[in-house]
Every structure is written in structure tokens, then in C-alpha cells.
Short mmCIF file of C-alpha atoms in Angstrom, two decimals:
data_model
loop_
_atom_site.label_atom_id
_atom_site.label_comp_id
_atom_site.label_asym_id
_atom_site.label_seq_id
_atom_site.Cartn_x
_atom_site.Cartn_y
_atom_site.Cartn_z
CA MET A 195 0.00 0.00 0.00
CA GLU A 196 2.84 2.36 0.88
CA VAL A 197 4.60 1.52 -2.42
CA SER A 198 1.44 2.27 -4.39
CA TRP A 199 1.08 5.60 -2.59
CA PHE A 200 4.72 6.41 -3.38
CA PHE A 201 4.27 5.85 -7.14
CA ALA A 202 0.93 7.66 -7.25
CA GLU A 203 2.33 10.64 -5.36
CA SER A 204 5.36 10.75 -7.69
CA VAL A 205 3.16 10.88 -10.78
CA SER A 206 0.73 13.44 -9.36
CA LEU A 207 3.53 15.75 -8.28
CA LEU A 208 5.24 15.43 -11.62
CA LYS A 209 2.03 16.25 -13.45
CA SER A 210 1.16 19.20 -11.27
CA SER A 211 2.23 22.44 -12.85
CA GLY A 212 4.52 24.70 -10.92
CA SER A 213 5.47 21.99 -8.41
CA ASP A 214 9.15 21.85 -7.50
CA ASP A 215 8.76 19.05 -4.96
CA HIS A 216 8.34 16.18 -7.41
CA HIS A 217 12.10 15.69 -7.62
CA SER A 218 12.09 14.55 -3.98
CA TYR A 219 9.99 11.57 -5.11
CA VAL A 220 11.21 10.96 -8.65
CA ILE A 221 14.94 11.02 -7.92
CA PRO A 222 14.78 8.42 -5.11
CA LEU A 223 12.67 6.24 -7.41
CA PHE A 224 15.30 6.36 -10.14
CA VAL A 225 18.03 5.66 -7.58
CA VAL A 226 16.13 2.54 -6.53
CA LEU A 227 15.79 1.51 -10.19
CA PHE A 228 19.53 2.09 -10.74
CA LEU A 229 20.34 -0.11 -7.74
CA ALA A 230 18.01 -2.80 -9.08
CA CYS A 231 19.78 -2.66 -12.47
CA ILE A 232 23.18 -2.98 -10.78
CA VAL A 233 22.15 -6.00 -8.68
CA ILE A 234 20.37 -7.76 -11.55
CA GLY A 235 23.26 -6.96 -13.90
CA HIS A 236 25.62 -8.62 -11.44
CA LEU A 237 23.41 -11.70 -11.24
CA LEU A 238 23.33 -11.86 -15.05
CA GLU A 239 27.10 -11.45 -15.41
CA GLY A 240 27.63 -15.08 -16.37
CA ASN A 241 24.53 -15.24 -18.55
CA ARG A 242 25.16 -14.42 -22.18
CA TRP A 243 21.53 -14.76 -23.12
CA LEU A 244 20.48 -11.68 -21.17
CA ASN A 245 22.29 -8.37 -20.66
CA GLU A 246 21.93 -5.12 -18.74
CA SER A 247 20.08 -3.41 -21.59
CA ILE A 248 17.32 -6.04 -21.57
CA SER A 249 17.15 -6.05 -17.76
CA ALA A 250 16.95 -2.22 -17.62
CA LEU A 251 14.15 -2.24 -20.20
CA ALA A 252 12.32 -4.93 -18.22
CA ILE A 253 12.68 -2.95 -14.98
CA GLY A 254 11.38 0.17 -16.73
CA LEU A 255 8.40 -1.75 -18.15
CA CYS A 256 7.55 -3.22 -14.74
CA THR A 257 7.79 0.24 -13.20
CA GLY A 258 5.52 1.65 -15.90
CA CYS A 259 2.98 -1.11 -15.24
CA LEU A 260 3.06 -0.38 -11.52
CA ILE A 261 2.56 3.35 -12.16
CA LEU A 262 -0.38 2.60 -14.47
CA TYR A 263 -1.89 0.41 -11.78
CA THR A 264 -1.47 3.00 -9.01
CA THR A 265 -2.90 5.81 -11.14
CA GLY A 266 -5.86 3.78 -12.31
CA GLY A 267 -4.55 3.54 -15.88
CA ARG A 268 -4.45 7.29 -16.38
CA SER A 269 -0.76 7.82 -17.13
CA SER A 270 2.78 6.52 -16.68
CA HIS A 271 4.56 9.64 -17.92
CA LEU A 272 6.77 9.85 -14.87
CA PHE A 273 9.67 11.75 -16.36
CA VAL A 274 9.51 14.27 -19.22
CA PHE A 275 12.09 13.63 -21.93
CA ASN A 276 14.45 16.53 -22.43
CA GLY A 277 16.58 16.63 -25.56
CA GLU A 278 19.13 18.94 -23.94
CA LEU A 279 19.49 16.54 -21.00
CA PHE A 280 20.25 13.68 -23.36
CA PHE A 281 22.58 15.45 -25.80
CA ASN A 282 24.41 17.56 -23.20
CA PHE A 283 24.78 15.13 -20.30
CA LEU A 284 23.84 11.53 -21.18
CA LEU A 285 25.27 10.95 -24.65
CA PRO A 286 28.76 12.55 -24.17
CA PRO A 287 30.03 10.07 -21.52
CA ILE A 288 28.74 7.12 -23.58
CA ILE A 289 30.55 8.18 -26.77
CA PHE A 290 33.70 9.38 -24.97
CA ASN A 291 34.05 6.12 -23.06
CA ALA A 292 33.62 4.20 -26.33
CA GLY A 293 36.50 6.17 -27.88
CA PHE A 294 38.58 5.88 -24.71
CA ARG A 295 38.12 2.09 -24.53
CA VAL A 296 38.55 1.29 -28.22
CA LYS A 297 41.52 -0.97 -29.01
CA LYS A 298 43.46 1.46 -31.15
CA LYS A 299 45.75 -1.08 -32.80
CA GLN A 300 42.86 -3.18 -34.05
CA PHE A 301 40.76 -0.08 -34.75
CA PHE A 302 43.30 1.61 -37.00
CA ARG A 303 44.57 -1.62 -38.52
CA ASN A 304 41.01 -2.22 -39.75
CA PHE A 305 40.26 1.49 -40.10
CA LEU A 306 39.16 1.25 -43.75
CA THR A 307 36.70 -1.57 -43.08
CA ILE A 308 35.37 0.13 -39.94
CA MET A 309 34.88 3.46 -41.69
CA LEU A 310 33.24 1.78 -44.67
CA ASN A 311 30.71 0.02 -42.45
CA GLY A 312 30.36 2.75 -39.83
CA ALA A 313 30.19 5.83 -42.07
CA VAL A 314 29.41 4.77 -45.65
CA GLY A 315 27.24 1.89 -44.48
CA THR A 316 25.21 4.15 -42.20
CA ILE A 317 24.51 6.51 -45.11
CA VAL A 318 23.46 3.60 -47.35
CA SER A 319 21.21 2.16 -44.66
CA SER A 320 19.72 5.58 -43.93
CA ALA A 321 18.93 6.13 -47.62
CA ILE A 322 17.21 2.74 -47.95
CA ILE A 323 15.12 3.25 -44.79
CA SER A 324 14.12 6.77 -45.88
CA LEU A 325 13.16 5.69 -49.41
CA GLY A 326 11.31 2.64 -48.11
CA SER A 327 9.40 4.78 -45.61
CA ILE A 328 8.37 7.21 -48.34
CA HIS A 329 7.18 4.33 -50.52
CA PHE A 330 5.24 2.35 -47.90
CA PHE A 331 4.02 5.00 -45.44
CA GLY A 332 2.55 7.06 -48.26
CA LYS A 333 0.08 4.21 -48.90
CA MET A 334 -0.87 3.87 -45.24
CA ASN A 335 -3.04 6.00 -43.00
CA VAL A 336 -0.12 7.39 -41.05
CA GLY A 337 -0.49 11.14 -41.49
CA PRO A 338 1.13 14.02 -43.35
CA LEU A 339 4.84 13.41 -42.76
CA LYS A 340 7.30 15.87 -44.25
CA ILE A 341 10.32 14.95 -46.36
CA ALA A 342 12.54 15.95 -43.42
CA ASP A 343 10.67 13.45 -41.24
CA TYR A 344 11.32 10.62 -43.71
CA LEU A 345 15.01 11.51 -43.92
CA ALA A 346 15.17 11.75 -40.13
CA LEU A 347 13.68 8.24 -39.92
CA GLY A 348 16.63 6.98 -41.95
CA ALA A 349 19.12 8.49 -39.52
CA ILE A 350 17.12 7.37 -36.47
CA PHE A 351 16.90 3.70 -37.47
CA SER A 352 20.46 3.53 -38.78
CA ALA A 353 21.84 4.01 -35.25
CA THR A 354 22.82 0.53 -34.06
CA ASP A 355 23.25 -0.95 -30.59
CA SER A 356 25.73 -3.84 -30.72
CA VAL A 357 25.95 -4.45 -26.94
CA CYS A 358 24.38 -7.93 -27.14
CA THR A 359 26.80 -9.14 -29.81
CA LEU A 360 29.84 -7.69 -28.04
CA GLN A 361 28.87 -9.57 -24.88
CA VAL A 362 28.87 -12.84 -26.81
CA LEU A 363 32.05 -12.24 -28.83
CA ASN A 364 35.30 -12.89 -27.00
CA GLN A 365 37.85 -10.13 -27.51
CA ASP A 366 40.79 -12.47 -26.91
CA GLU A 367 39.56 -15.27 -29.18
CA THR A 368 38.09 -13.17 -32.00
CA PRO A 369 39.83 -9.76 -31.73
CA LEU A 370 39.45 -8.98 -35.45
CA LEU A 371 35.68 -9.50 -35.43
CA TYR A 372 35.31 -7.82 -32.04
CA SER A 373 37.19 -4.72 -33.19
CA LEU A 374 35.10 -4.51 -36.38
CA VAL A 375 31.80 -4.77 -34.49
CA PHE A 376 32.87 -2.39 -31.72
CA GLY A 377 34.53 0.10 -34.07
CA GLU A 378 31.59 0.16 -36.45
CA GLY A 379 29.20 0.66 -33.53
CA VAL A 380 30.85 3.83 -32.23
CA VAL A 381 31.47 5.29 -35.70
CA ASN A 382 27.88 4.43 -36.61
CA ASP A 383 26.47 6.31 -33.61
CA ALA A 384 28.57 9.37 -34.42
CA THR A 385 27.63 9.26 -38.12
CA SER A 386 23.93 8.85 -37.33
CA VAL A 387 23.94 11.92 -35.09
CA VAL A 388 25.95 13.93 -37.65
CA LEU A 389 23.51 12.90 -40.38
CA PHE A 390 20.52 13.71 -38.18
CA ASN A 391 21.87 17.18 -37.33
CA ALA A 392 22.66 17.85 -40.99
CA ILE A 393 19.09 16.95 -41.94
CA GLN A 394 17.67 19.29 -39.31
CA SER A 395 19.84 22.19 -40.43
CA PHE A 396 18.65 22.11 -44.07
CA ASP A 397 15.43 23.21 -45.72
CA LEU A 398 14.50 20.02 -47.55
CA THR A 399 11.07 21.05 -48.81
CA ASN A 400 12.38 21.39 -52.38
CA ILE A 401 15.30 19.04 -52.99
CA ASN A 402 17.40 19.60 -56.09
CA THR A 403 20.95 18.83 -57.19
CA ALA A 404 22.37 21.99 -55.65
CA ILE A 405 20.78 21.27 -52.25
CA ALA A 406 21.94 17.63 -52.37
CA LEU A 407 25.54 18.68 -53.13
CA LYS A 408 25.39 21.32 -50.40
CA PHE A 409 24.10 18.69 -47.99
CA ILE A 410 26.98 16.33 -48.82
CA GLU A 411 29.47 19.19 -48.52
CA ASN A 412 28.07 20.16 -45.13
CA PHE A 413 28.17 16.56 -43.95
CA MET A 414 31.82 16.14 -44.96
CA TYR A 415 32.74 19.47 -43.35
CA LEU A 416 31.09 18.43 -40.08
CA PHE A 417 32.87 15.08 -40.16
CA VAL A 418 36.36 16.47 -40.82
CA ALA A 419 36.15 19.63 -38.68
CA SER A 420 34.69 17.73 -35.72
CA THR A 421 37.43 15.11 -35.93
CA VAL A 422 40.18 17.76 -36.05
CA LEU A 423 38.73 19.58 -33.03
CA GLY A 424 38.58 16.36 -31.01
CA VAL A 425 42.17 15.47 -31.86
CA PHE A 426 43.33 19.01 -31.00
CA VAL A 427 41.68 19.03 -27.56
CA GLY A 428 43.02 15.55 -26.83
CA LEU A 429 46.57 16.61 -27.72
CA LEU A 430 46.20 19.84 -25.74
CA THR A 431 45.13 17.86 -22.68
CA ALA A 432 48.11 15.53 -23.01
CA TYR A 433 50.53 18.44 -23.45
CA ILE A 434 49.21 20.32 -20.39
CA ILE A 435 49.39 17.25 -18.15
CA LYS A 436 52.86 16.32 -19.41
CA LYS A 437 54.34 19.80 -19.01
CA LEU A 438 52.75 20.70 -15.69
CA TYR A 439 52.44 17.17 -14.32
CA ILE A 440 49.73 18.29 -11.94
CA GLY A 441 49.55 14.86 -10.30
CA ARG A 442 52.83 15.33 -8.42
CA HIS A 443 50.97 17.81 -6.18
CA SER A 444 47.31 16.83 -6.56
CA THR A 445 45.82 13.81 -8.28
CA ASP A 446 42.40 15.37 -7.80
CA ARG A 447 43.28 18.21 -10.16
CA GLU A 448 44.59 15.98 -12.95
CA ILE A 449 41.54 13.73 -12.65
CA ALA A 450 39.31 16.82 -12.90
CA LEU A 451 41.30 17.95 -15.93
CA MET A 452 40.88 14.54 -17.59
CA ILE A 453 37.13 14.75 -17.08
CA LEU A 454 36.53 18.41 -17.95
CA MET A 455 38.65 18.67 -21.12
CA PRO A 456 36.57 16.14 -23.11
CA TYR A 457 33.42 17.92 -22.03
CA LEU A 458 34.99 21.21 -23.11
CA SER A 459 35.62 19.71 -26.55
CA TYR A 460 31.98 18.60 -26.70
CA MET A 461 30.57 22.00 -25.77
CA THR A 462 33.03 23.82 -28.07
CA ALA A 463 31.86 21.68 -30.99
CA GLN A 464 28.27 22.59 -30.18
CA LEU A 465 29.23 26.26 -29.97
CA PHE A 466 30.60 26.15 -33.53
CA ASP A 467 27.73 23.97 -34.82
CA LEU A 468 29.96 20.94 -35.35
CA SER A 469 29.30 17.31 -34.46
CA ALA A 470 29.99 17.21 -30.73
CA ILE A 471 29.61 13.41 -30.73
CA LEU A 472 32.36 12.91 -33.29
CA THR A 473 34.57 15.44 -31.50
CA VAL A 474 34.33 13.78 -28.10
CA PHE A 475 34.83 10.32 -29.65
CA PHE A 476 38.18 11.21 -31.25
CA CYS A 477 39.11 13.20 -28.17
CA GLY A 478 38.70 9.96 -26.21
CA ILE A 479 40.93 8.04 -28.63
CA VAL A 480 43.72 10.64 -28.45
CA MET A 481 43.51 11.02 -24.67
CA SER A 482 43.75 7.27 -24.12
CA HIS A 483 46.85 7.16 -26.34
CA TYR A 484 48.70 10.14 -24.83
CA ALA A 485 47.12 11.91 -21.83
CA TRP A 486 46.17 8.77 -19.89
CA HIS A 487 49.81 7.62 -19.79
CA ASN A 488 50.94 11.00 -18.44
CA VAL A 489 48.96 10.88 -15.19
CA THR A 490 49.89 9.03 -12.00
CA GLU A 491 49.08 5.37 -11.58
CA SER A 492 46.27 6.08 -9.10
CA SER A 493 44.75 8.64 -11.49
CA ARG A 494 44.85 6.10 -14.31
CA VAL A 495 42.78 3.63 -12.33
CA THR A 496 40.41 6.33 -11.07
CA THR A 497 39.75 7.97 -14.44
CA LYS A 498 39.25 4.64 -16.16
CA HIS A 499 36.56 3.69 -13.65
CA ILE A 500 34.97 7.15 -13.61
CA PHE A 501 34.54 7.13 -17.40
CA ALA A 502 33.07 3.62 -17.27
CA ILE A 503 30.70 4.52 -14.43
CA LEU A 504 29.42 7.66 -16.15
CA SER A 505 28.83 5.75 -19.38
CA PHE A 506 27.11 2.90 -17.54
CA ALA A 507 24.85 5.26 -15.58
CA ALA A 508 23.84 7.18 -18.72
CA GLU A 509 22.99 4.00 -20.66
CA ILE A 510 21.00 2.52 -17.78
CA PHE A 511 19.08 5.77 -17.28
CA ILE A 512 18.11 5.86 -20.95
CA PHE A 513 16.95 2.24 -21.08
CA VAL A 514 15.00 2.55 -17.83
CA TYR A 515 13.34 5.70 -19.14
CA VAL A 516 12.48 4.01 -22.44
CA GLY A 517 10.91 1.12 -20.53
CA ILE A 518 8.81 3.48 -18.40
CA ASP A 519 7.82 5.75 -21.27
CA ALA A 520 6.88 2.76 -23.45
CA LEU A 521 3.67 2.58 -21.40
CA ASP A 522 2.88 6.28 -21.63
CA ILE A 523 -0.84 6.06 -22.19
CA GLU A 524 -1.10 9.44 -23.95
CA LYS A 525 0.80 8.33 -27.06
CA TRP A 526 -0.98 4.99 -27.30
CA LYS A 527 -4.42 6.60 -27.01
CA ILE A 528 -3.73 8.66 -30.13
CA VAL A 529 -2.98 5.56 -32.24
CA SER A 530 -5.38 3.20 -30.43
CA ASP A 531 -7.98 3.53 -33.19
CA SER A 532 -5.54 2.01 -35.73
CA PRO A 533 -3.64 -0.85 -34.06
CA GLY A 534 -3.12 -2.56 -37.41
CA THR A 535 -1.45 0.53 -38.84
CA SER A 536 0.83 0.79 -35.82
CA ILE A 537 1.91 -2.84 -36.14
CA GLY A 538 2.32 -2.40 -39.90
CA VAL A 539 4.56 0.65 -39.50
CA SER A 540 6.72 -1.18 -36.95
CA SER A 541 6.97 -4.28 -39.16
CA ILE A 542 7.95 -2.21 -42.19
CA LEU A 543 10.64 -0.41 -40.19
CA LEU A 544 12.04 -3.72 -38.95
CA GLY A 545 12.08 -5.08 -42.50
CA LEU A 546 13.82 -1.96 -43.80
CA ILE A 547 16.43 -2.27 -41.03
CA LEU A 548 17.16 -5.86 -42.09
CA VAL A 549 17.38 -4.96 -45.79
CA GLY A 550 19.26 -1.71 -45.23
CA ARG A 551 21.95 -3.41 -43.19
CA ALA A 552 22.36 -6.29 -45.64
CA ALA A 553 22.63 -3.79 -48.50
CA PHE A 554 26.00 -2.53 -47.28
CA VAL A 555 27.52 -5.24 -45.05
CA PHE A 556 27.97 -7.87 -47.75
CA PRO A 557 29.01 -5.58 -50.66
CA LEU A 558 31.40 -3.54 -48.50
CA SER A 559 32.87 -6.70 -46.97
CA PHE A 560 33.51 -7.95 -50.50
CA LEU A 561 35.29 -4.70 -51.38
CA SER A 562 37.27 -4.83 -48.14
CA ASN A 563 38.40 -8.39 -48.89
CA LEU A 564 39.76 -7.25 -52.24
CA THR A 565 42.23 -4.98 -50.42
CA LYS A 566 43.53 -7.80 -48.17
CA ASP A 567 46.40 -10.04 -49.26
CA SER A 568 46.31 -12.65 -46.50
CA PRO A 569 43.33 -15.06 -46.36
CA ASP A 570 43.39 -14.71 -42.56
CA ASP A 571 42.63 -10.98 -42.89
CA LYS A 572 39.59 -11.54 -45.08
CA LEU A 573 36.04 -11.87 -43.76
CA ASP A 574 34.34 -15.14 -44.67
CA PHE A 575 30.59 -15.42 -45.15
CA LYS A 576 29.92 -16.58 -41.57
CA GLN A 577 31.80 -13.60 -40.16
CA GLN A 578 29.85 -11.30 -42.47
CA ILE A 579 26.60 -12.80 -41.16
CA THR A 580 27.76 -12.05 -37.61
CA ILE A 581 28.59 -8.44 -38.51
CA TRP A 582 25.20 -8.08 -40.21
CA TRP A 583 23.39 -9.46 -37.18
CA SER A 584 25.37 -7.33 -34.71
CA GLY A 585 23.85 -4.12 -36.07
CA LEU A 586 20.18 -5.11 -36.08
CA MET A 587 19.48 -4.03 -32.48
CA ARG A 588 18.29 -0.48 -31.88
CA GLY A 589 18.73 1.35 -28.59
CA ALA A 590 19.29 4.60 -26.75
CA VAL A 591 20.49 6.75 -29.65
CA SER A 592 17.51 5.80 -31.83
CA MET A 593 15.09 6.62 -29.02
CA ALA A 594 16.71 9.98 -28.28
CA LEU A 595 16.74 11.05 -31.93
CA ALA A 596 13.10 9.96 -32.35
CA TYR A 597 11.99 11.98 -29.33
CA ASN A 598 13.98 14.94 -30.60
CA GLN A 599 12.31 14.80 -34.02
CA PHE A 600 8.73 13.82 -33.21
CA THR A 601 7.98 15.24 -29.74
CA ARG A 602 8.12 18.53 -27.92
CA SER A 603 9.33 18.12 -24.32
CA GLY A 604 8.45 14.43 -24.53
CA HIS A 605 4.82 15.06 -25.53
CA THR A 606 3.00 14.94 -28.83
CA HIS A 607 -0.63 15.30 -29.87
CA LEU A 608 -0.09 14.84 -33.61
CA ARG A 609 -1.24 11.51 -34.96
CA GLU A 610 1.67 11.02 -37.36
CA ASN A 611 4.22 11.83 -34.66
CA ALA A 612 2.53 9.47 -32.21
CA PHE A 613 2.77 6.70 -34.83
CA MET A 614 6.49 7.34 -35.24
CA ILE A 615 7.20 7.41 -31.48
CA THR A 616 5.18 4.29 -30.66
CA SER A 617 6.67 2.45 -33.64
CA THR A 618 10.17 3.43 -32.49
CA ILE A 619 9.38 2.07 -29.03
CA ILE A 620 8.12 -1.20 -30.54
CA VAL A 621 11.21 -1.55 -32.77
CA VAL A 622 13.61 -0.84 -29.89
CA LEU A 623 11.84 -3.24 -27.52
CA PHE A 624 11.48 -5.99 -30.14
CA SER A 625 15.03 -5.73 -31.49
CA THR A 626 16.63 -5.46 -28.04
CA VAL A 627 14.70 -8.35 -26.48
CA VAL A 628 14.00 -10.74 -29.38
CA PHE A 629 17.14 -10.14 -31.46
CA GLY A 630 19.17 -9.86 -28.25
CA LEU A 631 17.99 -13.26 -26.99
CA MET A 632 18.76 -14.80 -30.39
CA THR A 633 22.28 -13.35 -30.54
CA LYS A 634 24.02 -16.13 -28.61
CA PRO A 635 22.67 -19.04 -30.69
CA ILE A 636 23.21 -17.12 -33.93
CA VAL A 637 26.84 -16.32 -33.10
CA LYS A 638 27.40 -19.84 -31.76
CA ILE A 639 26.16 -21.36 -35.02
CA PHE A 640 28.26 -19.17 -37.31
CA LEU A 641 31.38 -18.79 -35.14
CA GLN A 642 31.46 -22.07 -33.28
CA CYS A 643 35.07 -22.78 -34.23
CA SER A 644 36.22 -19.25 -33.42
CA ILE A 645 34.58 -19.28 -29.99
CA HIS A 646 35.52 -22.73 -28.75
CA GLU A 647 38.78 -23.55 -30.55
CA PRO A 648 42.09 -21.75 -29.97
CA SER A 649 43.37 -19.70 -32.85
CA SER A 650 46.39 -20.71 -34.89
CA PRO A 651 49.67 -19.30 -33.53
CA SER A 652 50.63 -18.12 -36.98
CA SER A 653 47.46 -16.11 -37.52
CA LYS A 654 48.65 -12.51 -37.35
CA SER A 655 45.25 -11.08 -38.18
CA LEU A 656 43.80 -12.38 -34.90
CA GLY A 657 46.52 -10.65 -32.92
CA VAL A 658 47.68 -13.82 -31.07
CA PRO A 659 50.75 -12.99 -28.94
CA LEU A 660 54.11 -14.36 -30.02
CA LEU A 661 56.35 -15.18 -27.04
CA GLY A 662 54.00 -13.18 -24.85
CA TYR A 663 53.84 -10.08 -27.09
CA ALA A 664 51.49 -9.21 -29.89
CA VAL A 665 53.24 -8.40 -33.17
CA ASP A 666 52.33 -4.73 -33.08
CA ASP A 667 53.30 -4.44 -29.41
CA LEU A 668 56.67 -6.01 -30.11
CA GLU A 669 57.29 -3.75 -33.10
CA ALA A 670 56.32 -0.68 -31.10
CA ASP A 671 58.27 -1.69 -28.01
CA TYR A 672 61.64 -2.23 -29.63
CA GLN A 673 61.25 1.11 -31.41
CA THR A 674 60.60 2.84 -28.05
CA SER A 675 63.80 3.62 -26.23
CA SER A 676 62.33 3.08 -22.75
CA PHE A 677 61.77 -0.66 -23.39
CA ASN A 678 64.67 -3.08 -23.41
CA ILE A 679 63.09 -5.89 -25.40
CA PRO A 680 65.36 -7.80 -27.78
CA ARG A 681 64.55 -7.85 -31.43
CA PRO A 682 62.93 -11.05 -32.66
CA THR A 683 65.29 -13.71 -33.95
CA SER A 684 62.80 -16.34 -35.06
CA LEU A 685 62.38 -16.51 -38.84
CA ARG A 686 58.63 -16.87 -38.42
CA MET A 687 58.53 -13.77 -36.20
CA LEU A 688 60.59 -11.77 -38.68
CA LEU A 689 58.31 -12.78 -41.52
CA SER A 690 55.25 -11.93 -39.39
CA ILE A 691 56.32 -8.32 -38.79
CA PRO A 692 55.02 -6.07 -41.60
CA SER A 693 57.75 -4.20 -43.43
CA HIS A 694 55.77 -1.57 -45.30
CA THR A 695 52.48 -0.67 -43.66
CA VAL A 696 50.76 2.55 -42.72
CA HIS A 697 50.77 1.37 -39.12
CA ARG A 698 54.56 0.90 -39.16
CA TYR A 699 55.17 4.37 -40.58
CA TRP A 700 52.76 5.88 -38.04
CA ARG A 701 54.63 4.12 -35.23
CA LYS A 702 57.89 5.63 -36.38
CA PHE A 703 56.37 9.11 -36.62
CA ASP A 704 54.60 8.69 -33.28
CA ASN A 705 57.73 7.55 -31.45
CA SER A 706 59.99 10.17 -33.07
CA TYR A 707 57.81 13.28 -32.92
CA MET A 708 54.43 12.90 -31.20
CA ARG A 709 55.29 11.10 -27.96
CA PRO A 710 58.30 13.26 -27.07
CA ILE A 711 55.98 16.29 -27.26
CA PHE A 712 52.67 14.96 -25.95
CA GLY A 713 53.84 12.07 -23.77
CA GLY A 714 52.39 8.61 -23.71
CA ARG A 715 53.80 5.20 -22.93
CA GLY A 716 57.54 5.49 -22.37
CA PHE A 717 57.59 9.30 -22.25
CA VAL A 718 56.13 10.01 -18.80
CA PRO A 719 57.94 12.74 -16.78
CA LEU A 720 60.24 11.45 -14.02
CA PHE A 721 58.60 13.26 -11.12
CA PRO A 722 58.07 11.70 -7.68
CA GLY A 723 54.93 9.60 -7.78
CA SER A 724 54.93 9.29 -11.57
CA PRO A 725 54.40 5.86 -13.16
CA THR A 726 58.12 5.62 -14.03
CA ASP A 727 59.33 6.64 -10.57
CA PRO A 728 61.39 3.67 -9.26
CA HIS A 729 60.31 4.51 -5.72
#
């Protein structure tokens, strides 16, 4: 009885205009839901069938049902969606942590394939979803959608959520495939947001060749300028920490600097109308390569966990909110007179997602294989199936973009917008739960050998260590003066080390020019308490 009163009071206070006391009820509720997600996530740690995304959605749905019950079925709109809250506070830690955690060697070794799938593939998928929506929705009783809405749908449903697949793949046993799925996921999210913002900034009522070329030009400018800004802020952070070495006096200050500088890059990108998501992603990559090695050992551990915690909290908040808002009775009442149309729209969107992803994964994988000399570096058909499947789930980014496009402060009274929001909720719930539960058997069927059998020692593409060191690590380490590792003498090891690769030339440039200026592994200042201090 007390629990029912608590939920009812939370909803009534939230709905009451001019009330500032609802936070005293809503915030504790979300804290309880966070704690539930943490405990259930721990219990599901060894279960690869379920994951924290599914559990957070389930908790949100159960909470929404309880709120509906306590309010007599009137409403479950507990928390009003705020686009600024999402884009300014929730999305930045998710994208930054993705860039900070990315395995740079695998990422840049497969950079062409990742960019093809993550950037070019997202554009192809977006175009197919937009064109399909125009073709099918025009024949249905959906409502008067604008051309910008159709294009926005393409960007919204091209944003993937590969968490389920990454939990099944083993990074040590299938590092190539893991890096491709993970790398494509983060580039895909950034590209989707860039594409979405570019669509919103253009008047697309009358599309012609000039507008299309201007749109492409604007998209490329956003992509390049945002990347350069992220790299610049990352290098600036590394240089400041290396020169001042703030940690010798206060680790708190250098931790604060590591946290605030990426956020500064994000807000600066927004100030200049660039892609803040792309900026903070590349800022994370650069900071993990240089700045993170310049701080004290205790600050390394602390910052790594802080970034992970912020990202985890933001993702859980979004999924819990989606679960609660999925039962918002206001949106469903608007489309309740046409349940068949709502199911039809959702089914069409799911079909377009399947077709749109297949339209670029297999052709681009074929083109990528043409550039590879070694058979071990090429993607076979089973691996391509896994990559295709990994991008079928839709999650937080899709929901946020949909709310941004089709609602105002989380509410909508337009029939066509209600159809789009409810269909997005159905697609996210269906793809996360159904596709997520099917991920383990799908991956097990197509990658059974890769998951359960050890890789061949001679397979360089899988990054298997030789004598305890990966090939790239060994090559980098004997080029770095601070490491006293003997050069390889085995003929197989000598043949395994690439002689003329972009990665090798970058290593030489990085060790000769970049690291002496910006720090990094092997170039940390010898101050008391620094990672290289013998005491």
C-alpha cells in the first residue's frame, strides 16, 4: 500500500504544474531503479543470453505497469524527456568512453573496413530506410509526414546498438571481429547523429541537385572539422598534463582535468555547430593514447573507472526511461484507433532495417576483402553474417533522436508523430529483447570454431601474442627507447612483422615526434609519484 502511494504521489507531483517538490519523489525512485539494475546486472554477469540493456528495459516496463496500476490507468509519464538533458549530459560520456576504450591497434589496422561500415554503411542504410518509408508509409493512414521526417527516420533507425553481440564475442579469441563490431558501432552512432543534425539544419522542402551537393558538402565538413577539433583538444590535454604534471601535487586536479577537457571539446563543438559526438569520440581516442599515460598510476585507475561509471549510468538511465515511457498512455491513445497501422509501421521499419543493413555489409565486406592479401585478414561469409546481425538491435540513440524529431518536451498530440514514437518504441523493444535473446545461438552457429577452438599461432590477423607479445606491441616496443626488449630472432617472427604498412610508418612518426611532445607510454615525466618513478 505504501509503495502504491509512493508511485501515485510521484506521478501526481510530476504532473502538477509549478510543483518543485516532485524531484524529492522521482529522484529516489530512479536511484532505486539504478540499484536494481546494478544488482540484476551482477546476477546476469555469467549469462550471455540476457544483458543489462534487456534487464533495464524490463525494470522500466515493470515500473511503468506499476505506475499505471497505481494511477488507475491514467498515465505513466513519470519523467519528461528533455533533448538537452540527453545530448548535453547523457550521450557525451557514452561516446567518450567508447572512444577511450577502443583498441586502437585493431581499430586503425582495420580502419578502412570500420569506416566503410560505420560511415558509408550508415549513409546507405539511412537512404534505404528513408526511401522505403516514403514508398510504404505514403500508402498507409499514417499522417502528413514531411520529407525531413522521412530523412530523419533513416538516420534514427540507422543508429545501431551492438551491446548484445559484443557480450557474446570474445575479444581475446576473435579480436578482429570484435574490433570490427565495436569500431563500427561507435562510428555508426557518431555518423547517425551527424547525419541527423545535418538533416535538421537544411530546408528540404524542395530538394534539387544543388541542395543535395550542399548537404553532402556540409556533412563532410562536419565530419572532418569535428574530428580535427577532437584530436586538437586531446593533444592539448596531453601536453598540459605532461608539461605541468599536476599529479605530483594533486591527483584530484589531474583527474578533474581529464574529465573536464573532453566535455569542453563537446561544448566547443556545439558552440561552432559541429558534431559534438564525433569530437568527443576522437578526443577519447587521443587522450587514451597520450594523456592517460601522463597521469599518475592512481589517477589512471580512477579515471578509467569514472569514465566507465558515467557511461554505464547514462545508458541505464536511458533504457529505464524508455521502458517506463513505453507505457505512456497518452501516445498509445492517439494511435489506439488504428492498431493494425501501428503494427504495420513497426513491421515495415524492422524489414527496412534488415534490408538496409544487408545492403551494405555484404558488398562492403567484398570490397574490403579485395584490399587484403592474407586469407586470414579476409572476412568469410559466416563472419559477415555475424557483422550483419550485430547491427540489427536499436537502442538509446535511436530513441533519443526519435523523441527529438517527433515530440516537444516528450509530448506529442499529432497523430503522425505518435505513430512514429510508438513504432520506435516497438522496434527498440522488439530488437533489443528478441534479437538480443537470439544473438548467442546465432553467433554460436556461425562462429562455433572461433569461440571454442584456440586460434592458430601463426594467424597474425587475430593478434595472437608471439612469445607473450602481440606483433604490433613487439614492433612498437623495440622502437621505443624506454623498453629493453630484444629484437625477434625467429624466422617466423621476422616474416610476421610487416615491413611496409601505414601502421609501421605511423609508429615511427609517433615515437619520433608525437610522444616526445605529448607524452604517452615510455615518455612520462620522471617526477616523484609518476608511473616511471622507481620509488
